[in-house]
mmCIF file of C-alpha atoms in Angstrom:
data_model
loop_
_atom_site.group_PDB
_atom_site.id
_atom_site.type_symbol
_atom_site.label_atom_id
_atom_site.label_comp_id
_atom_site.label_asym_id
_atom_site.label_seq_id
_atom_site.Cartn_x
_atom_site.Cartn_y
_atom_site.Cartn_z
ATOM 1 C CA MET L 253 18.552 151.639 -43.151
ATOM 2 C CA THR L 254 14.982 152.894 -42.815
ATOM 3 C CA GLU L 255 14.531 152.355 -46.550
ATOM 4 C CA ARG L 256 15.655 148.745 -46.192
ATOM 5 C CA GLY L 257 13.187 148.094 -43.397
ATOM 6 C CA PHE L 258 15.505 147.762 -40.396
ATOM 7 C CA PRO L 259 13.689 147.794 -37.021
ATOM 8 C CA ASP L 260 13.504 151.161 -35.270
ATOM 9 C CA ALA L 261 15.196 149.751 -32.172
ATOM 10 C CA TYR L 262 18.197 148.578 -34.202
ATOM 11 C CA ILE L 263 18.439 151.896 -36.049
ATOM 12 C CA SER L 264 18.423 153.653 -32.665
ATOM 13 C CA SER L 265 21.331 151.502 -31.442
ATOM 14 C CA VAL L 266 23.299 152.241 -34.631
ATOM 15 C CA LYS L 267 22.612 155.955 -34.180
ATOM 16 C CA LYS L 268 24.081 155.834 -30.663
ATOM 17 C CA GLU L 269 27.211 154.144 -31.979
ATOM 18 C CA LEU L 270 27.601 156.746 -34.717
ATOM 19 C CA GLU L 271 27.324 159.455 -32.058
ATOM 20 C CA ARG L 272 30.161 157.745 -30.139
ATOM 21 C CA PHE L 273 32.190 157.649 -33.354
ATOM 22 C CA GLU L 274 31.522 161.354 -33.944
ATOM 23 C CA GLU L 275 32.711 162.212 -30.424
ATOM 24 C CA TRP L 276 35.829 160.108 -30.982
ATOM 25 C CA ASN L 277 36.560 162.006 -34.204
ATOM 26 C CA GLN L 278 36.206 165.312 -32.405
ATOM 27 C CA THR L 279 38.631 164.278 -29.659
ATOM 28 C CA LYS L 280 41.127 163.166 -32.323
ATOM 29 C CA GLY L 281 40.745 166.460 -34.192
ATOM 30 C CA LYS L 282 39.586 164.751 -37.412
ATOM 31 C CA GLN L 283 37.599 166.982 -39.745
ATOM 32 C CA TYR L 284 36.740 164.647 -42.640
ATOM 33 C CA PHE L 285 35.310 161.147 -42.797
ATOM 34 C CA SER L 286 37.489 158.303 -44.027
ATOM 35 C CA GLU L 287 37.390 154.529 -43.915
ATOM 36 C CA HIS L 288 40.829 154.583 -42.318
ATOM 37 C CA ASP L 289 39.345 156.406 -39.328
ATOM 38 C CA CYS L 290 36.693 153.696 -39.002
ATOM 39 C CA ASP L 291 39.429 151.072 -38.964
ATOM 40 C CA GLU L 292 41.427 153.034 -36.376
ATOM 41 C CA TYR L 293 38.300 153.423 -34.225
ATOM 42 C CA CYS L 294 37.579 149.668 -34.291
ATOM 43 C CA LEU L 295 41.193 148.871 -33.446
ATOM 44 C CA GLU L 296 41.091 151.196 -30.439
ATOM 45 C CA GLN L 297 37.623 150.269 -29.197
ATOM 46 C CA PHE L 298 37.439 146.524 -29.963
ATOM 47 C CA GLY L 299 41.055 145.447 -30.489
ATOM 48 C CA CYS L 300 40.635 144.372 -34.113
ATOM 49 C CA HIS L 301 40.600 145.909 -37.578
ATOM 50 C CA LEU L 302 37.478 146.834 -39.522
ATOM 51 C CA ASP L 303 37.548 143.950 -42.024
ATOM 52 C CA VAL L 304 38.910 141.207 -39.765
ATOM 53 C CA ALA L 305 36.299 138.478 -39.352
ATOM 54 C CA LYS L 306 37.977 136.678 -36.441
ATOM 55 C CA GLY L 307 39.100 139.178 -33.893
ATOM 56 C CA PRO L 308 39.533 138.812 -30.134
ATOM 57 C CA LYS L 309 36.627 137.553 -28.082
ATOM 58 C CA VAL L 310 34.273 140.474 -27.594
ATOM 59 C CA SER L 311 30.830 140.745 -26.109
ATOM 60 C CA GLN L 312 27.726 140.564 -28.252
ATOM 61 C CA GLN L 313 27.118 144.261 -27.701
ATOM 62 C CA GLN L 314 30.630 145.144 -28.899
ATOM 63 C CA SER L 315 30.148 142.945 -31.958
ATOM 64 C CA LYS L 316 26.978 144.861 -32.875
ATOM 65 C CA ARG L 317 28.838 148.150 -32.416
ATOM 66 C CA ARG L 318 31.551 147.033 -34.824
ATOM 67 C CA VAL L 319 28.936 146.034 -37.436
ATOM 68 C CA ALA L 320 27.419 149.532 -37.147
ATOM 69 C CA ILE L 321 30.794 151.140 -37.903
ATOM 70 C CA ARG L 322 31.322 148.813 -40.820
ATOM 71 C CA ARG L 323 27.960 149.789 -42.280
ATOM 72 C CA LEU L 324 29.015 153.415 -42.031
ATOM 73 C CA ALA L 325 32.308 152.691 -43.803
ATOM 74 C CA SER L 326 30.495 150.832 -46.574
ATOM 75 C CA MET L 327 28.066 153.730 -47.046
ATOM 76 C CA GLY L 328 30.952 156.175 -47.375
ATOM 77 C CA ARG L 329 32.764 153.941 -49.862
ATOM 78 C CA ASP L 330 29.976 152.426 -52.009
ATOM 79 C CA GLY L 331 26.858 154.402 -51.154
ATOM 80 C CA THR L 332 25.213 151.276 -49.729
ATOM 81 C CA ILE L 333 25.438 149.152 -46.587
ATOM 82 C CA ASP L 334 26.468 145.565 -46.043
ATOM 83 C CA TYR L 335 23.724 143.447 -44.577
ATOM 84 C CA CYS L 336 26.166 141.397 -42.503
ATOM 85 C CA LEU L 337 29.822 141.425 -41.556
ATOM 86 C CA THR L 338 31.899 140.210 -44.508
ATOM 87 C CA LYS L 339 34.624 137.720 -43.710
ATOM 88 C CA SER L 340 38.046 138.636 -45.026
ATOM 89 C CA ARG L 341 39.800 136.220 -47.354
ATOM 90 C CA GLN L 342 42.710 134.736 -45.443
ATOM 91 C CA PRO L 343 45.626 133.497 -47.588
ATOM 92 C CA PHE L 344 46.500 129.809 -47.629
ATOM 93 C CA TYR L 345 49.759 128.840 -45.993
ATOM 94 C CA GLY L 346 52.017 125.802 -45.672
ATOM 95 C CA ARG L 347 53.415 123.247 -48.104
ATOM 96 C CA PHE L 348 50.360 123.060 -50.360
ATOM 97 C CA ALA L 349 49.270 126.705 -50.353
ATOM 98 C CA THR L 350 50.091 127.092 -54.058
ATOM 99 C CA VAL L 351 47.852 124.158 -55.012
ATOM 100 C CA PHE L 352 44.882 125.615 -53.113
ATOM 101 C CA ASP L 353 45.405 128.995 -54.783
ATOM 102 C CA GLU L 354 45.581 127.389 -58.219
ATOM 103 C CA HIS L 355 42.284 125.603 -57.562
ATOM 104 C CA LEU L 356 40.532 128.879 -56.758
ATOM 105 C CA ARG L 357 42.046 130.547 -59.834
ATOM 106 C CA TRP L 358 40.736 127.653 -61.920
ATOM 107 C CA MET L 359 37.258 128.262 -60.467
ATOM 108 C CA GLU L 360 37.518 131.918 -61.497
ATOM 109 C CA GLU L 361 38.487 130.877 -65.036
ATOM 110 C CA MET L 362 35.480 128.534 -65.123
ATOM 111 C CA LEU L 363 33.265 131.563 -64.299
ATOM 112 C CA TYR L 364 32.130 130.387 -60.884
ATOM 113 C CA ALA L 365 30.194 133.042 -59.014
ATOM 114 C CA PRO L 366 32.369 135.203 -56.700
ATOM 115 C CA ALA L 367 30.172 134.258 -53.723
ATOM 116 C CA THR L 368 30.741 130.557 -54.477
ATOM 117 C CA ILE L 369 34.510 131.048 -54.645
ATOM 118 C CA ARG L 370 34.480 132.922 -51.340
ATOM 119 C CA SER L 371 32.574 130.136 -49.607
ATOM 120 C CA LYS L 372 34.840 127.435 -51.087
ATOM 121 C CA HIS L 373 37.842 129.402 -49.849
ATOM 122 C CA LEU L 374 36.517 129.338 -46.286
ATOM 123 C CA TYR L 375 35.999 125.572 -46.360
ATOM 124 C CA LEU L 376 39.337 124.812 -48.017
ATOM 125 C CA TYR L 377 41.189 127.159 -45.677
ATOM 126 C CA ASP L 378 40.109 125.014 -42.730
ATOM 127 C CA PHE L 379 41.148 121.881 -44.657
ATOM 128 C CA CYS L 380 44.531 123.409 -45.507
ATOM 129 C CA GLU L 381 45.058 124.390 -41.884
ATOM 130 C CA TYR L 382 44.155 120.869 -40.695
ATOM 131 C CA ILE L 383 46.562 118.982 -42.953
ATOM 132 C CA GLU L 384 49.339 121.480 -42.188
ATOM 133 C CA CYS L 385 48.920 121.324 -38.411
ATOM 134 C CA ASN L 386 48.774 117.513 -38.456
ATOM 135 C CA GLY L 387 51.670 117.038 -40.897
ATOM 136 C CA ILE L 388 49.518 115.157 -43.435
ATOM 137 C CA ASN L 389 50.833 114.616 -46.953
ATOM 138 C CA LEU L 390 48.128 115.698 -49.352
ATOM 139 C CA THR L 391 49.135 113.119 -51.970
ATOM 140 C CA GLU L 392 48.891 110.228 -49.489
ATOM 141 C CA ILE L 393 45.877 111.265 -47.421
ATOM 142 C CA GLY L 394 43.592 108.382 -46.483
ATOM 143 C CA GLU L 395 39.916 107.926 -45.762
ATOM 144 C CA SER L 396 40.411 107.829 -41.997
ATOM 145 C CA GLN L 397 42.282 111.140 -42.079
ATOM 146 C CA LEU L 398 39.570 112.736 -44.196
ATOM 147 C CA GLU L 399 36.851 111.563 -41.834
ATOM 148 C CA ALA L 400 38.889 112.816 -38.883
ATOM 149 C CA PHE L 401 38.916 116.267 -40.478
ATOM 150 C CA PHE L 402 35.153 116.248 -41.056
ATOM 151 C CA ALA L 403 34.651 115.075 -37.477
ATOM 152 C CA SER L 404 36.681 118.063 -36.268
ATOM 153 C CA VAL L 405 34.344 120.480 -38.074
ATOM 154 C CA GLU L 406 31.834 121.520 -35.431
ATOM 155 C CA LYS L 407 29.175 122.812 -37.799
ATOM 156 C CA PRO L 408 25.516 122.024 -38.570
ATOM 157 C CA LEU L 409 24.694 119.213 -40.966
ATOM 158 C CA ALA L 410 24.181 121.584 -43.904
ATOM 159 C CA SER L 411 27.573 123.249 -43.377
ATOM 160 C CA LEU L 412 29.301 119.877 -42.997
ATOM 161 C CA HIS L 413 27.764 118.814 -46.303
ATOM 162 C CA ALA L 414 29.242 121.954 -47.921
ATOM 163 C CA TYR L 415 32.678 121.065 -46.468
ATOM 164 C CA ARG L 416 32.478 117.595 -48.017
ATOM 165 C CA LYS L 417 31.516 118.990 -51.422
ATOM 166 C CA ALA L 418 34.345 121.547 -51.382
ATOM 167 C CA VAL L 419 37.010 119.016 -50.341
ATOM 168 C CA ARG L 420 35.742 116.419 -52.822
ATOM 169 C CA ALA L 421 35.880 118.920 -55.686
ATOM 170 C CA PHE L 422 39.383 120.034 -54.654
ATOM 171 C CA LEU L 423 40.717 116.463 -54.529
ATOM 172 C CA LYS L 424 39.126 115.743 -57.902
ATOM 173 C CA TYR L 425 40.907 118.811 -59.281
ATOM 174 C CA LEU L 426 44.234 117.453 -57.996
ATOM 175 C CA TYR L 427 43.670 114.169 -59.828
ATOM 176 C CA ASP L 428 42.619 115.867 -63.079
ATOM 177 C CA CYS L 429 45.753 118.024 -62.944
ATOM 178 C CA LYS L 430 47.968 114.922 -62.398
ATOM 179 C CA PHE L 431 49.010 116.187 -58.972
ATOM 180 C CA THR L 432 47.972 112.829 -57.485
ATOM 181 C CA CYS L 433 48.312 109.391 -59.037
ATOM 182 C CA LYS L 434 44.907 108.199 -57.832
ATOM 183 C CA ASP L 435 41.535 109.845 -57.415
ATOM 184 C CA ILE L 436 41.437 110.586 -53.690
ATOM 185 C CA SER L 437 38.072 112.320 -54.032
ATOM 186 C CA LEU L 438 36.446 108.861 -54.083
ATOM 187 C CA LEU L 439 37.453 108.486 -50.429
ATOM 188 C CA VAL L 440 35.155 111.323 -49.339
ATOM 189 C CA ARG L 441 32.043 109.573 -48.104
ATOM 190 C CA ASP L 442 28.586 110.614 -49.213
ATOM 191 C CA ASP L 443 26.535 111.871 -46.272
ATOM 192 C CA ASN L 444 23.213 111.489 -48.159
ATOM 193 C CA TYR L 445 22.271 115.021 -47.174
ATOM 194 C CA ASN L 446 19.287 116.497 -48.991
ATOM 195 C CA ARG L 447 18.232 119.976 -47.995
ATOM 196 C CA ASN L 448 14.846 119.516 -49.677
ATOM 197 C CA LYS L 449 14.087 116.206 -48.017
ATOM 198 C CA GLU L 450 12.934 117.449 -44.644
ATOM 199 C CA CYS L 451 10.886 120.515 -45.580
ATOM 200 C CA LEU L 452 8.557 121.821 -48.231
ATOM 201 C CA PRO L 453 9.252 125.042 -50.103
ATOM 202 C CA THR L 454 7.593 128.028 -48.482
ATOM 203 C CA VAL L 455 4.766 129.444 -50.605
ATOM 204 C CA VAL L 456 2.080 132.057 -49.994
ATOM 205 C CA ARG L 457 -1.268 132.605 -51.624
ATOM 206 C CA MET L 458 -1.158 134.662 -54.816
ATOM 207 C CA GLU L 459 -4.126 136.633 -53.475
ATOM 208 C CA ASP L 460 -2.018 137.741 -50.503
ATOM 209 C CA VAL L 461 0.788 138.828 -52.835
ATOM 210 C CA ARG L 462 -1.619 140.941 -54.879
ATOM 211 C CA ASP L 463 -3.089 142.396 -51.688
ATOM 212 C CA ARG L 464 0.371 143.455 -50.486
ATOM 213 C CA LEU L 465 1.178 144.921 -53.879
ATOM 214 C CA SER L 466 -1.987 147.012 -53.788
ATOM 215 C CA LYS L 467 -0.913 148.505 -50.443
ATOM 216 C CA ILE L 468 2.418 149.848 -51.760
ATOM 217 C CA ASN L 469 2.254 153.644 -51.889
ATOM 218 C CA ARG L 470 2.815 154.280 -55.602
ATOM 219 C CA THR L 471 2.419 158.033 -55.321
ATOM 220 C CA THR L 472 6.077 158.352 -54.257
ATOM 221 C CA ALA L 473 9.233 157.634 -56.250
ATOM 222 C CA LEU L 474 10.291 155.040 -53.675
ATOM 223 C CA GLY L 475 6.928 153.285 -53.912
ATOM 224 C CA LYS L 476 7.078 153.150 -57.713
ATOM 225 C CA ARG L 477 10.535 151.586 -57.539
ATOM 226 C CA ASN L 478 9.567 149.023 -54.900
ATOM 227 C CA TYR L 479 6.390 148.093 -56.783
ATOM 228 C CA ALA L 480 8.349 147.371 -59.968
ATOM 229 C CA ILE L 481 10.941 145.323 -58.055
ATOM 230 C CA VAL L 482 8.365 143.087 -56.379
ATOM 231 C CA LEU L 483 6.495 142.556 -59.661
ATOM 232 C CA LEU L 484 9.668 141.493 -61.501
ATOM 233 C CA ILE L 485 10.269 138.783 -58.916
ATOM 234 C CA ALA L 486 6.640 137.756 -58.327
ATOM 235 C CA GLU L 487 5.558 137.550 -61.982
ATOM 236 C CA LEU L 488 8.797 136.820 -63.861
ATOM 237 C CA GLY L 489 10.710 134.915 -61.164
ATOM 238 C CA ILE L 490 13.899 136.950 -61.560
ATOM 239 C CA ARG L 491 16.467 136.494 -58.788
ATOM 240 C CA PRO L 492 17.147 139.552 -56.596
ATOM 241 C CA GLY L 493 20.791 139.662 -57.692
ATOM 242 C CA ASP L 494 19.702 139.830 -61.323
ATOM 243 C CA VAL L 495 17.104 142.503 -60.515
ATOM 244 C CA ALA L 496 19.858 144.640 -58.989
ATOM 245 C CA LEU L 497 21.963 144.263 -62.168
ATOM 246 C CA LEU L 498 19.208 145.141 -64.654
ATOM 247 C CA THR L 499 20.054 148.070 -66.918
ATOM 248 C CA LEU L 500 18.094 150.295 -69.260
ATOM 249 C CA ASP L 501 19.382 148.181 -72.147
ATOM 250 C CA SER L 502 17.816 145.030 -70.639
ATOM 251 C CA PHE L 503 14.404 146.027 -72.042
ATOM 252 C CA ASP L 504 13.350 145.762 -75.667
ATOM 253 C CA TRP L 505 10.171 147.829 -75.766
ATOM 254 C CA ASP L 506 9.553 147.117 -79.456
ATOM 255 C CA MET L 507 9.536 143.342 -78.874
ATOM 256 C CA ASN L 508 8.074 143.723 -75.362
ATOM 257 C CA THR L 509 10.789 141.504 -73.819
ATOM 258 C CA ILE L 510 13.403 141.655 -71.091
ATOM 259 C CA CYS L 511 16.864 140.164 -71.652
ATOM 260 C CA TYR L 512 19.549 139.761 -68.996
ATOM 261 C CA ARG L 513 22.507 137.555 -68.081
ATOM 262 C CA GLN L 514 21.926 135.536 -64.923
ATOM 263 C CA GLU L 515 24.562 136.156 -62.297
ATOM 264 C CA LYS L 516 24.294 132.624 -60.913
ATOM 265 C CA THR L 517 24.281 130.489 -64.059
ATOM 266 C CA LYS L 518 25.884 132.975 -66.522
ATOM 267 C CA VAL L 519 23.083 132.109 -68.965
ATOM 268 C CA ILE L 520 21.401 134.825 -71.058
ATOM 269 C CA VAL L 521 17.634 134.741 -70.501
ATOM 270 C CA THR L 522 14.953 136.437 -72.599
ATOM 271 C CA GLN L 523 11.419 136.664 -71.190
ATOM 272 C CA PRO L 524 8.235 138.351 -72.406
ATOM 273 C CA LEU L 525 7.124 141.326 -70.348
ATOM 274 C CA THR L 526 3.703 141.061 -68.769
ATOM 275 C CA PRO L 527 1.571 144.221 -69.070
ATOM 276 C CA SER L 528 1.676 144.845 -65.307
ATOM 277 C CA VAL L 529 5.473 144.561 -65.136
ATOM 278 C CA GLY L 530 6.021 146.707 -68.236
ATOM 279 C CA ASN L 531 3.690 149.445 -67.002
ATOM 280 C CA ALA L 532 5.297 149.432 -63.552
ATOM 281 C CA VAL L 533 8.804 149.833 -64.997
ATOM 282 C CA ILE L 534 7.667 152.627 -67.341
ATOM 283 C CA ASP L 535 5.949 154.429 -64.465
ATOM 284 C CA TYR L 536 9.160 154.218 -62.410
ATOM 285 C CA LEU L 537 11.332 155.426 -65.297
ATOM 286 C CA MET L 538 9.099 158.372 -66.148
ATOM 287 C CA ASN L 539 7.967 159.490 -62.702
ATOM 288 C CA GLY L 540 10.268 157.987 -60.066
ATOM 289 C CA ARG L 541 13.832 157.339 -61.224
ATOM 290 C CA GLY L 542 14.913 160.890 -61.877
ATOM 291 C CA ILE L 543 17.590 162.169 -64.248
ATOM 292 C CA THR L 544 20.924 160.385 -63.904
ATOM 293 C CA GLU L 545 23.780 159.143 -66.082
ATOM 294 C CA SER L 546 23.685 155.667 -64.532
ATOM 295 C CA LYS L 547 22.618 152.828 -66.821
ATOM 296 C CA THR L 548 21.457 150.692 -63.890
ATOM 297 C CA LEU L 549 17.670 150.485 -63.701
ATOM 298 C CA PHE L 550 17.030 150.543 -59.952
ATOM 299 C CA LEU L 551 18.816 153.143 -57.836
ATOM 300 C CA THR L 552 18.859 153.887 -54.125
ATOM 301 C CA GLY L 553 16.777 156.741 -52.850
ATOM 302 C CA CYS L 554 19.544 158.498 -50.910
ATOM 303 C CA LYS L 555 22.497 158.886 -53.313
ATOM 304 C CA GLY L 556 21.070 157.502 -56.537
ATOM 305 C CA THR L 557 23.649 154.695 -56.635
ATOM 306 C CA PRO L 558 22.912 151.179 -57.978
ATOM 307 C CA MET L 559 21.064 148.956 -55.531
ATOM 308 C CA ALA L 560 22.777 145.964 -53.960
ATOM 309 C CA ARG L 561 21.351 142.433 -53.973
ATOM 310 C CA ASN L 562 20.671 142.572 -50.226
ATOM 311 C CA THR L 563 18.844 145.875 -50.602
ATOM 312 C CA VAL L 564 16.517 144.331 -53.190
ATOM 313 C CA GLY L 565 15.835 141.450 -50.826
ATOM 314 C CA GLU L 566 15.042 143.783 -47.946
ATOM 315 C CA VAL L 567 12.645 145.775 -50.145
ATOM 316 C CA VAL L 568 10.723 142.607 -51.005
ATOM 317 C CA LYS L 569 10.618 141.433 -47.390
ATOM 318 C CA ARG L 570 9.274 144.765 -46.219
ATOM 319 C CA CYS L 571 6.604 144.901 -48.937
ATOM 320 C CA MET L 572 5.508 141.303 -48.315
ATOM 321 C CA ARG L 573 5.481 141.577 -44.534
ATOM 322 C CA GLY L 574 2.296 140.056 -43.150
ATOM 323 C CA CYS L 575 1.803 137.336 -45.786
ATOM 324 C CA ILE L 576 0.970 134.037 -44.093
ATOM 325 C CA PRO L 577 2.714 131.032 -45.718
ATOM 326 C CA VAL L 578 0.455 128.223 -46.932
ATOM 327 C CA CYS L 579 3.257 125.784 -46.176
ATOM 328 C CA GLY L 580 6.828 126.134 -44.950
ATOM 329 C CA GLY L 581 8.071 128.494 -42.294
ATOM 330 C CA LYS L 582 10.292 131.081 -43.989
ATOM 331 C CA ASP L 583 9.531 134.783 -43.909
ATOM 332 C CA PRO L 584 8.147 135.992 -47.258
ATOM 333 C CA GLY L 585 11.012 137.260 -49.403
ATOM 334 C CA PRO L 586 12.403 136.850 -52.938
ATOM 335 C CA ARG L 587 12.859 133.085 -52.574
ATOM 336 C CA VAL L 588 9.291 132.652 -51.313
ATOM 337 C CA LEU L 589 7.921 134.712 -54.215
ATOM 338 C CA ARG L 590 9.830 132.537 -56.696
ATOM 339 C CA SER L 591 8.508 129.397 -55.005
ATOM 340 C CA THR L 592 4.983 130.793 -55.139
ATOM 341 C CA LEU L 593 5.328 131.536 -58.854
ATOM 342 C CA ALA L 594 6.598 127.999 -59.495
ATOM 343 C CA SER L 595 3.709 126.435 -57.559
ATOM 344 C CA GLU L 596 1.186 128.560 -59.479
ATOM 345 C CA LEU L 597 2.708 127.479 -62.798
ATOM 346 C CA ILE L 598 2.553 123.821 -61.789
ATOM 347 C CA LYS L 599 -1.060 124.203 -60.649
ATOM 348 C CA GLY L 600 -1.774 125.655 -64.089
ATOM 349 C CA ASN L 601 -0.460 122.407 -65.660
ATOM 350 C CA ALA L 602 2.802 123.962 -66.861
ATOM 351 C CA GLU L 603 5.487 121.440 -67.811
ATOM 352 C CA LEU L 604 8.572 121.153 -65.595
ATOM 353 C CA PRO L 605 10.931 122.373 -68.371
ATOM 354 C CA VAL L 606 8.805 125.520 -68.622
ATOM 355 C CA VAL L 607 8.931 126.097 -64.870
ATOM 356 C CA SER L 608 12.679 125.479 -64.879
ATOM 357 C CA ALA L 609 13.193 127.947 -67.736
ATOM 358 C CA VAL L 610 11.112 130.671 -66.062
ATOM 359 C CA LEU L 611 13.053 130.392 -62.792
ATOM 360 C CA GLY L 612 16.419 130.186 -64.568
ATOM 361 C CA HIS L 613 17.376 126.696 -63.436
ATOM 362 C CA THR L 614 20.027 124.756 -65.323
ATOM 363 C CA THR L 615 18.188 121.447 -64.814
ATOM 364 C CA ILE L 616 14.564 120.415 -64.356
ATOM 365 C CA ASN L 617 15.512 118.382 -61.276
ATOM 366 C CA THR L 618 15.465 121.592 -59.239
ATOM 367 C CA ALA L 619 11.923 122.373 -60.401
ATOM 368 C CA LYS L 620 10.693 118.950 -59.228
ATOM 369 C CA HIS L 621 10.932 120.252 -55.683
ATOM 370 C CA TYR L 622 7.912 122.487 -56.243
ATOM 371 C CA VAL L 623 5.632 119.593 -57.219
ATOM 372 C CA ALA L 624 5.397 118.749 -53.513
ATOM 373 C CA VAL L 625 3.233 121.820 -52.826
ATOM 374 C CA ASP L 626 0.683 121.073 -55.571
ATOM 375 C CA PHE L 627 -1.644 119.302 -53.152
ATOM 376 C CA GLU L 628 -4.604 119.093 -55.547
ATOM 377 C CA GLY L 629 -2.404 117.591 -58.242
ATOM 378 C CA LEU L 630 -0.940 115.073 -55.803
ATOM 379 C CA LYS L 631 -4.439 113.982 -54.770
ATOM 380 C CA LYS L 632 -5.091 112.949 -58.369
ATOM 381 C CA CYS L 633 -2.036 110.685 -58.213
ATOM 382 C CA ALA L 634 -3.163 108.887 -55.061
ATOM 383 C CA LEU L 635 -3.955 105.187 -55.578
ATOM 384 C CA PRO L 636 -7.345 103.912 -54.388
ATOM 385 C CA ILE L 637 -7.382 101.723 -51.307
ATOM 386 C CA PRO L 638 -8.169 98.150 -52.381
ATOM 387 C CA PRO L 639 -11.166 96.469 -50.720
ATOM 388 C CA VAL L 640 -10.411 94.198 -47.786
ATOM 389 C CA LYS L 641 -11.757 90.729 -48.479
ATOM 390 C CA SER L 642 -10.403 89.077 -45.340
ATOM 391 C CA THR L 643 -12.931 87.891 -42.752
ATOM 392 C CA LEU L 644 -10.512 88.958 -40.036
ATOM 393 C CA TYR L 645 -11.993 92.481 -40.024
ATOM 394 C CA LEU L 646 -15.706 92.501 -39.230
ATOM 395 C CA SER L 647 -17.916 95.528 -38.600
ATOM 396 C CA SER L 648 -19.335 95.825 -35.112
ATOM 397 C CA ASP L 649 -22.624 97.407 -34.102
ATOM 398 C CA ASN L 650 -20.926 100.647 -33.034
ATOM 399 C CA GLY L 651 -19.046 101.073 -36.312
ATOM 400 C CA GLY L 652 -15.702 99.910 -34.939
ATOM 401 C CA ALA L 653 -13.645 96.836 -35.639
ATOM 402 C CA GLU L 654 -13.797 93.659 -33.571
#
């Protein structure tokens, strides 16, 4: 947790909970650690199992204690810690449970990301529960019933938009599979939500990024690893999940390229290695990684196990702490570094397809979002104000208008 940059106060609270867990083990006469004991401890202390997302109503302090135990269980099982409490996947039930399950299996066959399938399951579970509790026939559901469901979802606007997308895609799947005679997905209204409409992407100055990179202690193995991670994201725009999955075979040192399969888009990307990135990776491999049989490039410092996506993100946040955003309000992290790289490319007159390819986007429409932070370029597009020929506006002696 110290390696991932958790606050000292939070680490202290987790330590106290682990001491309570150790005392509980001693009273129970348990000699060895097991995940089953963590589950038994949570059931006795908080009234719910370790992996149950919706347990009984507990205080905020008890909820934090349960997260601490879950981190411990994850460390014992995988050699890493979960950044947040993972919601368990509840099975669908009722008359149409089979149809919902088939839809998720179809998404798996279409190579949707596991995180996407998990989120769709949460949205569709609530939809399944609603139509079952209200006795609604899925094949005859109407627009008013759909809107009543969305009205019952007490979530922020962004979450409600995700509910609409999930239900619309599910109903479209039913029509394509001939489960319904008409396309009910057309009845799901468009909420005109645009997450990029209200805010600019958060970017920082490239000088600040270089300054933070220069302050990383590269005399230690941990510093060499962190330096290489930040450079891969800042200069090549690689997503943190893809950084965590890089292997020794991802690098072609003869051609001076890096090749990897994007976790999000499933597209194989080949990029040239910049001298700074290549030297940083070589320095880590020769002087920081150590001898191990693992093919994964970046390993944790404690057990030498492959790093998780969240761990990579925490490393970047800790290294970039103190960077002041030029625009936007997010804390500097992997997403901010990618946005900064995109804005620098656009300022350098790079074409949108190039920016989209560097960031691994499937369409250039996503890259258009970064044009909004090229203020100097936007000034060149501003139209001149035409002269006012009307006699209605006359200059006064004090420079004002009469």
